[in-house]
Tab-separated table of C-alpha atoms in Angstrom:
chain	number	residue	atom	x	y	z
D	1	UNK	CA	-16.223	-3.456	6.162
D	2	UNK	CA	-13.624	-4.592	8.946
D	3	UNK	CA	-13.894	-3.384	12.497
D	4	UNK	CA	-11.438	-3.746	15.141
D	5	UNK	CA	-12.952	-3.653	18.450
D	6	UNK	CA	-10.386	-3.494	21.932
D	7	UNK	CA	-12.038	-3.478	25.475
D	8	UNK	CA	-10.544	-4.928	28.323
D	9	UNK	CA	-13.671	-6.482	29.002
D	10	UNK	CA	-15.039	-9.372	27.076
D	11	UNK	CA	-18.431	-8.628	28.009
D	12	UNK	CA	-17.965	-5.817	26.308
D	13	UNK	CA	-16.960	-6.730	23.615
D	14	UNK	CA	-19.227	-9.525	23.075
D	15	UNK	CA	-22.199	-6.557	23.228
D	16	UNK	CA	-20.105	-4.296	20.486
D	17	UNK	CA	-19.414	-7.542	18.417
D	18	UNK	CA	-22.995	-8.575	17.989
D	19	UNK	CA	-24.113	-4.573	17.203
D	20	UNK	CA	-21.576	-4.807	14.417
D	21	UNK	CA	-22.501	-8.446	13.366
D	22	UNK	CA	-25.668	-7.124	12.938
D	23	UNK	CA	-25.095	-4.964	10.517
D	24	UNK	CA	-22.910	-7.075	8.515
D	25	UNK	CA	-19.276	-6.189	9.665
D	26	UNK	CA	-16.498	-7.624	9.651
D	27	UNK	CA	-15.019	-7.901	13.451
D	28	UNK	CA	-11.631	-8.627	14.756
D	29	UNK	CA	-11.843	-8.398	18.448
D	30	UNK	CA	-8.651	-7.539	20.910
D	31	UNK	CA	-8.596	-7.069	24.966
D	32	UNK	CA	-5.250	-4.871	24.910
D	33	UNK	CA	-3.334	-1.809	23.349
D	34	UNK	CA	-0.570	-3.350	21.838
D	35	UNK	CA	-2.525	-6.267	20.734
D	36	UNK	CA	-4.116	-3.904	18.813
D	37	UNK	CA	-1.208	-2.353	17.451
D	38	UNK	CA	-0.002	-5.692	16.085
D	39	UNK	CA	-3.129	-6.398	14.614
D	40	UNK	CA	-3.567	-3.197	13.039
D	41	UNK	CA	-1.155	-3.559	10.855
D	42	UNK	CA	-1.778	-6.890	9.679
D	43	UNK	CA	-5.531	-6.523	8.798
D	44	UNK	CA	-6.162	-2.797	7.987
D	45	UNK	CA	-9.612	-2.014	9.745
D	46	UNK	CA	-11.883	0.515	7.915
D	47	UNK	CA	-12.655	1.435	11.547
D	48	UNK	CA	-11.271	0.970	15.500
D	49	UNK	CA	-13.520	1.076	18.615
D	50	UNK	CA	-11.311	1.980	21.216
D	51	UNK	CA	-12.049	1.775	25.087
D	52	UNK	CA	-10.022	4.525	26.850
D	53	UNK	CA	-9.824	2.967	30.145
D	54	UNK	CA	-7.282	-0.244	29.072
D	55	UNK	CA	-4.011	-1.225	31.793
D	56	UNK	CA	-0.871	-1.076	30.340
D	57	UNK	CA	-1.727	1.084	27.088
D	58	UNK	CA	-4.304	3.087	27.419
D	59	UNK	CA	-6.618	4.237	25.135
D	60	UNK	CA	-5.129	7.360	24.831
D	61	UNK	CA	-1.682	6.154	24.190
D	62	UNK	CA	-2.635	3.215	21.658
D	63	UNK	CA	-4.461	6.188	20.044
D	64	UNK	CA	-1.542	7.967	19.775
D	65	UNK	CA	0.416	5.390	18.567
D	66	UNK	CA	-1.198	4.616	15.678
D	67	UNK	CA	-1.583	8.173	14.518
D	68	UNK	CA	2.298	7.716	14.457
D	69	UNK	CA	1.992	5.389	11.855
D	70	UNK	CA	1.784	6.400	8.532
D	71	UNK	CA	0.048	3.172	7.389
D	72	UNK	CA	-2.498	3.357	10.620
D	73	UNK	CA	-3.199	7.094	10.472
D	74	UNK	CA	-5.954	7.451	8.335
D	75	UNK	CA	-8.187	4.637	9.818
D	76	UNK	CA	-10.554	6.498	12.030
D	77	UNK	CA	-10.550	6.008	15.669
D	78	UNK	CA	-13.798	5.981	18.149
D	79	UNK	CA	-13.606	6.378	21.428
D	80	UNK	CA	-15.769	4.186	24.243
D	81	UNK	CA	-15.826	5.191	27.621
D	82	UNK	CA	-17.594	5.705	30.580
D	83	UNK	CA	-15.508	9.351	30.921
D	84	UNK	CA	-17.955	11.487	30.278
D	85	UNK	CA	-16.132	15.404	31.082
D	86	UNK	CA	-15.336	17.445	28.416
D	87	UNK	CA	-12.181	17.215	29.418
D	88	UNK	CA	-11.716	13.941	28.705
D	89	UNK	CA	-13.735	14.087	25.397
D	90	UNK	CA	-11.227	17.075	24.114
D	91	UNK	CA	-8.386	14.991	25.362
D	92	UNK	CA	-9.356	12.162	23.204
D	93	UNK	CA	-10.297	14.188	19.996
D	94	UNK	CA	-6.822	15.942	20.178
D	95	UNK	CA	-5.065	12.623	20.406
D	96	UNK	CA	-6.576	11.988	16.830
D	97	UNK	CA	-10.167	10.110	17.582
D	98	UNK	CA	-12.503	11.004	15.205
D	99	UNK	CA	-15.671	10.604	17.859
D	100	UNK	CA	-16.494	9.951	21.640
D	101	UNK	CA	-19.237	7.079	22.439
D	102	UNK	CA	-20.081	6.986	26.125
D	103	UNK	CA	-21.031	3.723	27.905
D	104	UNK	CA	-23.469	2.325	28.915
D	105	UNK	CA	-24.197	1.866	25.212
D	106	UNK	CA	-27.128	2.568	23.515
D	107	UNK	CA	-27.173	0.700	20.133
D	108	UNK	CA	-28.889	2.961	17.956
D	109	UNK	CA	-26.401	5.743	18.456
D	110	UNK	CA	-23.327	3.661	17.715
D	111	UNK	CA	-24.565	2.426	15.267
D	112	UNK	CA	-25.649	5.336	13.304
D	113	UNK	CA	-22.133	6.992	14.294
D	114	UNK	CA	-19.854	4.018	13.153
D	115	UNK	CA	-22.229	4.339	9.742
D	116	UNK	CA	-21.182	7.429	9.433
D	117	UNK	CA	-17.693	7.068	10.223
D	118	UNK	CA	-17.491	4.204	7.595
D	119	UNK	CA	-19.457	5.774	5.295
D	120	UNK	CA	-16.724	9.030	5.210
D	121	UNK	CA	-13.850	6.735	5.263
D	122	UNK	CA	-15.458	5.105	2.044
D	123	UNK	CA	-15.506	8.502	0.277
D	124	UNK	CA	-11.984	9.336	1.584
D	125	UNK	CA	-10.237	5.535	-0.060
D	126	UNK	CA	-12.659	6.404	-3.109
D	127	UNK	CA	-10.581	10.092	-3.716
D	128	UNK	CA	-7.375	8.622	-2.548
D	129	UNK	CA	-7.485	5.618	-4.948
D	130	UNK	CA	-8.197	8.659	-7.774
D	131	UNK	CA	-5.042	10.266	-6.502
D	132	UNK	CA	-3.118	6.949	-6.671
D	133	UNK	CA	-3.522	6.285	-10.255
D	134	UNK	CA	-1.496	7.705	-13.073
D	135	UNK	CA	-3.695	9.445	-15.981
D	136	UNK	CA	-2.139	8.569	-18.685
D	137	UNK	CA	-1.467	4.939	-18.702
D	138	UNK	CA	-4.214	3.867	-15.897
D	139	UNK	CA	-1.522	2.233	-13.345
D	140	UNK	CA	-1.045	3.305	-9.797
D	141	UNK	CA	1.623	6.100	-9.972
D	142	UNK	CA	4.468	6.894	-7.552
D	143	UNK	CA	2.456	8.215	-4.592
D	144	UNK	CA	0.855	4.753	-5.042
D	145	UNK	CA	4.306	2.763	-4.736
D	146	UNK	CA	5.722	4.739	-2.449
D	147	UNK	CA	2.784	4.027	-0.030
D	148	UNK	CA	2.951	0.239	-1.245
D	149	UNK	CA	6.657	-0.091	-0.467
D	150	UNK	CA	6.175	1.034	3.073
D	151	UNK	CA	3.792	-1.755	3.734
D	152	UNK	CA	5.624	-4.278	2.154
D	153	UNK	CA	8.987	-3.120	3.426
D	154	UNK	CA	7.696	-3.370	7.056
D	155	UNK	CA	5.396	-6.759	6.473
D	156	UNK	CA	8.251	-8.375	5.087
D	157	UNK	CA	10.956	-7.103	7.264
D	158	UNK	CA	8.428	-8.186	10.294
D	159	UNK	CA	8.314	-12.107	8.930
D	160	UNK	CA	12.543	-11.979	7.606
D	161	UNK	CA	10.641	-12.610	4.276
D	162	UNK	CA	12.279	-11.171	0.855
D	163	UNK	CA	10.924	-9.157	-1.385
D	164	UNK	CA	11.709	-8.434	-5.178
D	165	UNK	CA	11.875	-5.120	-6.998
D	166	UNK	CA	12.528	-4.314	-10.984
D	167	UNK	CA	12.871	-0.919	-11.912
D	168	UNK	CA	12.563	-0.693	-15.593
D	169	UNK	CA	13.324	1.767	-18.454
D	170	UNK	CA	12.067	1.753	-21.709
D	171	UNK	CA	15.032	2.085	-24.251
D	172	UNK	CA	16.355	5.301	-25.943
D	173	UNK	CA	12.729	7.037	-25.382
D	174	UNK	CA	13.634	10.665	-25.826
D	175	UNK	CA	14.438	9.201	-29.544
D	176	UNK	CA	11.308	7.627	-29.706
D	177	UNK	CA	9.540	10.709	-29.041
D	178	UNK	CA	11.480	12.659	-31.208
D	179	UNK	CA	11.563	10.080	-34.526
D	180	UNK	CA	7.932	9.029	-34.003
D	181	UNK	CA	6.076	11.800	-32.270
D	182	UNK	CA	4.627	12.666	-28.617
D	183	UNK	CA	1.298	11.264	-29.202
D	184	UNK	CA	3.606	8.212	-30.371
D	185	UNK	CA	5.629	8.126	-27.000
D	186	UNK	CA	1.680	8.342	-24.984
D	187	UNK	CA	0.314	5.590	-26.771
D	188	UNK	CA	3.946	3.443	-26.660
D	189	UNK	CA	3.929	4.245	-22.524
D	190	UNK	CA	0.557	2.870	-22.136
D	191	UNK	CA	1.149	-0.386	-24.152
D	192	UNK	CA	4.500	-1.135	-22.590
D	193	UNK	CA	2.332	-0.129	-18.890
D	194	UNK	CA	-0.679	-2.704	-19.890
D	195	UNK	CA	1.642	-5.462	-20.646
D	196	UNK	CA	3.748	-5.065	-17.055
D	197	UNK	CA	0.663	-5.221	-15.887
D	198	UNK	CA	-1.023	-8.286	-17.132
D	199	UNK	CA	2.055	-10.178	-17.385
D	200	UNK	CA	2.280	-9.740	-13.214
D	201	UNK	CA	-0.356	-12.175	-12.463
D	202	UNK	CA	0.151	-13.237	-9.117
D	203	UNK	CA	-1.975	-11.821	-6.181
D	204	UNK	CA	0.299	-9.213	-4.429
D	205	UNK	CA	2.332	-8.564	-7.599
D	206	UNK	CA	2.117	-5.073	-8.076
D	207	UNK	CA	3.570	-2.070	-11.096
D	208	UNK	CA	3.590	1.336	-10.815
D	209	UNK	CA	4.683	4.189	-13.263
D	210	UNK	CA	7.984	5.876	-11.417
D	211	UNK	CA	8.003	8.782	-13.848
D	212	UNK	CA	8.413	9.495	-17.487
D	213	UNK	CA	9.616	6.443	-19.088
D	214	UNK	CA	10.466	4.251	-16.018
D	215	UNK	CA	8.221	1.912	-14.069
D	216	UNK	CA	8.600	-0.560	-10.920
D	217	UNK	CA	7.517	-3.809	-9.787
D	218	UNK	CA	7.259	-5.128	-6.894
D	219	UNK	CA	7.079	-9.163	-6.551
D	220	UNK	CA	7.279	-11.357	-3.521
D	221	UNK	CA	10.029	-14.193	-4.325
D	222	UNK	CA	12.044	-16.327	-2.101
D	223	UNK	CA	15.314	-16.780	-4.590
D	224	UNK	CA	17.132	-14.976	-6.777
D	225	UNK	CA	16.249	-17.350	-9.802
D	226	UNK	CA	12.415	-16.764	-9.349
D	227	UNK	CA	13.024	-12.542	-9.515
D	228	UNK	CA	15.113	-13.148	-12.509
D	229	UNK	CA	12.673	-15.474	-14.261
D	230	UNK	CA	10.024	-13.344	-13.645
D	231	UNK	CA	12.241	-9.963	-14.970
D	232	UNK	CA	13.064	-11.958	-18.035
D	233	UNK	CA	9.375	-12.482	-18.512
D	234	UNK	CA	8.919	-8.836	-18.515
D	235	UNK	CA	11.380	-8.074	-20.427
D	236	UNK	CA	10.234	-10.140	-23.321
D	237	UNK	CA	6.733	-9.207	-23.098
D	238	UNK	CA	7.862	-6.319	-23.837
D	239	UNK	CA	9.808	-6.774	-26.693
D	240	UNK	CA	6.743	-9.176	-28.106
D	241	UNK	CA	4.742	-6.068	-28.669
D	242	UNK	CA	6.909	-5.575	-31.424
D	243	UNK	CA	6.615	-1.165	-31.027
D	244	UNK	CA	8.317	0.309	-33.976
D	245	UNK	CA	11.568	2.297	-32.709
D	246	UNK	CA	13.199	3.767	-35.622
D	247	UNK	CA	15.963	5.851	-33.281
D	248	UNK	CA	16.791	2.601	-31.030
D	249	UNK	CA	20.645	1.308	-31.160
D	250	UNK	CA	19.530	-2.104	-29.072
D	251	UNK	CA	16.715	-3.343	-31.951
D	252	UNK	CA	14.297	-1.889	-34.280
D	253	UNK	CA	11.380	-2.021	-31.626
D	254	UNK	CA	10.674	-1.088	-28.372
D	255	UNK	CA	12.665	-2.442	-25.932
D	256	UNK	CA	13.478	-2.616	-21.668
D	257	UNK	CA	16.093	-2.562	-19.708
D	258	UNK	CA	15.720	-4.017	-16.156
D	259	UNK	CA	17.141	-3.274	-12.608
D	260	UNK	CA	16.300	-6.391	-10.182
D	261	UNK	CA	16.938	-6.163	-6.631
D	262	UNK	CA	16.258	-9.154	-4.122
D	263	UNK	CA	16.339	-8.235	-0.038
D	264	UNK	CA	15.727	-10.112	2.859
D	265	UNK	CA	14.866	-7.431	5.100
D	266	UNK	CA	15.901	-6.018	8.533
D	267	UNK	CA	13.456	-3.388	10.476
D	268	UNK	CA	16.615	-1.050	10.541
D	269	UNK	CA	17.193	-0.870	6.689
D	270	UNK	CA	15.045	1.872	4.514
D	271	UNK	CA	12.564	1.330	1.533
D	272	UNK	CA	14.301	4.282	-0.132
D	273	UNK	CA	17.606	2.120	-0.169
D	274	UNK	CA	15.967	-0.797	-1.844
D	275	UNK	CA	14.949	1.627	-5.004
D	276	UNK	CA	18.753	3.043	-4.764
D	277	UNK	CA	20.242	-0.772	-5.162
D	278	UNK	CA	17.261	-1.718	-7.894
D	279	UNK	CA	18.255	1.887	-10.092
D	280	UNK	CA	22.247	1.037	-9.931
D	281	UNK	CA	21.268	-2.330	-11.568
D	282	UNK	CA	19.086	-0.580	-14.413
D	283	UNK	CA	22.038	1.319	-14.710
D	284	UNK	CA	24.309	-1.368	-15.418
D	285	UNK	CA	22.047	-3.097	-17.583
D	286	UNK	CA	22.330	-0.389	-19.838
D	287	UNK	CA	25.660	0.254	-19.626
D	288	UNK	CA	25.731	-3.408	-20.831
D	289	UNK	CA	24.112	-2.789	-23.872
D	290	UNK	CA	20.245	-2.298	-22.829
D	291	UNK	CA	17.767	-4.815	-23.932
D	292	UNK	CA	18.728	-7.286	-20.500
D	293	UNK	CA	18.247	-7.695	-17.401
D	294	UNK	CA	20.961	-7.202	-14.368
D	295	UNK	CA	20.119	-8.570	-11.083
D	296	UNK	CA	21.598	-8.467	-7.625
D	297	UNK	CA	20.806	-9.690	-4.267
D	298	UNK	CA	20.939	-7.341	-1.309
């Protein structure tokens, strides 16, 4: 697991490093607050040991700031120090660590407590990856995207990189449902799922079930032609399973309509707008007839 380690001094964090090291961690090492901040963000620790005595941010304070931060919240925060009141240790739990390691270190206790921390952060991403994924087709589900968006949003909006989205909507469902039957519709939502899914190849592709009958993708693309080839490649995949839709008005089998949205993105500008601009283009898509793609750049 990764371990991000910030101390002021690099002796001390040479002696942390090599307890860590030791028992096969992964360590990024940082002498300052917002250093750590920045990092944070970029390479998700499973774990942060934190020295509370820092100039400029302190411990305290970089604490605080990345309980702020609803991607950095739930990585749990310990404490070293050579504050040793209870006062200080009550300060530093409140602020959101999840434990208080005195220096001078002994290696057998911080060792045993950053196994335990690690090992409860394990179970934690084991029942939150449970709660990410939809039951019935085996996707992530929205809680899933809307916690993916936020990272991407603010990732790309860090580097002015752009970032595709493609809400989609499976054709004149309700009819489906009601010509061919519920179990039908379940069976037809987790075909149309596993074929978004496999035909998004790339690493840091990603599809989610939005509700009901609608699902989103998220790509990163640099043009407008590579979210609309990539749209048109779900769109036909699609259509190649070749469903049976006896109530559709586009063709006799299951088709999509598809919303695409590329943004280059500003810090200032919201997620939620992103999924407002992609649903206006599903929306003219099927004004246009269904079955299509419409795509606009933002």
């Amino acid at each position: 697991m990764r371990i991000l380690i910030v101390d002021d001094l690099p002796d001390n964090l040479r002696v942390l490093s090599k307890m860590m090291i030791d028992d096969g961690h992964r360590i990024s090492a940082v002498t300052s607050g917002a250093q750590a901040l920045r990092l944070a963000e970029t390479i998700m620790p499973d774990l942060i040991l934190l020295d509370v005595m820092m100039p400029e941010l302190d411990g305290y304070q970089t604490c605080a700031a990345l309980k702020a931060n609803p991607l950095l919240k739930p990585i749990p925060v310990i404490f070293i120090t050579a504050l040793t009141s209870v006062e200080d240790e009550t300060r530093g739990l409140a602020t959101g660590a999840v434990d208080y390691i005195v220096k001078p270190f002994n290696e057998a206790i911080v060792k045993q407590r950053v196994r335990t921390h690690l090992e409860l952060k394990h179970q934690r991403d084991l029942l939150e990856r449970l709660a990410q994924v939809d039951g019935l087709t085996g996707i992530p589900n929205r809680r899933a995207l809307d916690q993916r968006l936020e990272q991407e949003w603010r990732r790309a909006a860090r580097a002015g990189a752009r970032l595709g989205l493609a809400m989609i909507d499976i054709d004149h469902f309700k009819p489906f449902n009601d010509a061919h039957g519920h179990l039908q519709g379940d069976d037809c939502l987790r075909r149309v799922a596993g074929v978004l899914d496999e035909t998004l190849k790339r690493a840091g592709d990603f599809v989610a079930r939005y509700g009901g009958e609608e699902f989103v993708c998220l790509v990163s693309v640099e043009t407008s032609e590579g979210l609309g080839q990539i749209a048109e490649q779900l769109r036909m995949a699609v259509e190649a399973l070749r469903i049976p839709h006896a109530a559709s008005a586009a063709l006799p089998w299951v088709t999509v309509s598809i919303g695409a949205v590329l943004c280059e993105l500003a810090p200032q500008t919201a997620a939620s707008a992103f999924l407002e601009q992609a649903d206006v283009q599903l929306y003219l898509a099927k004004q246009a007839g269904r079955n299509q793609v419409c795509l606009a750049c933002g």
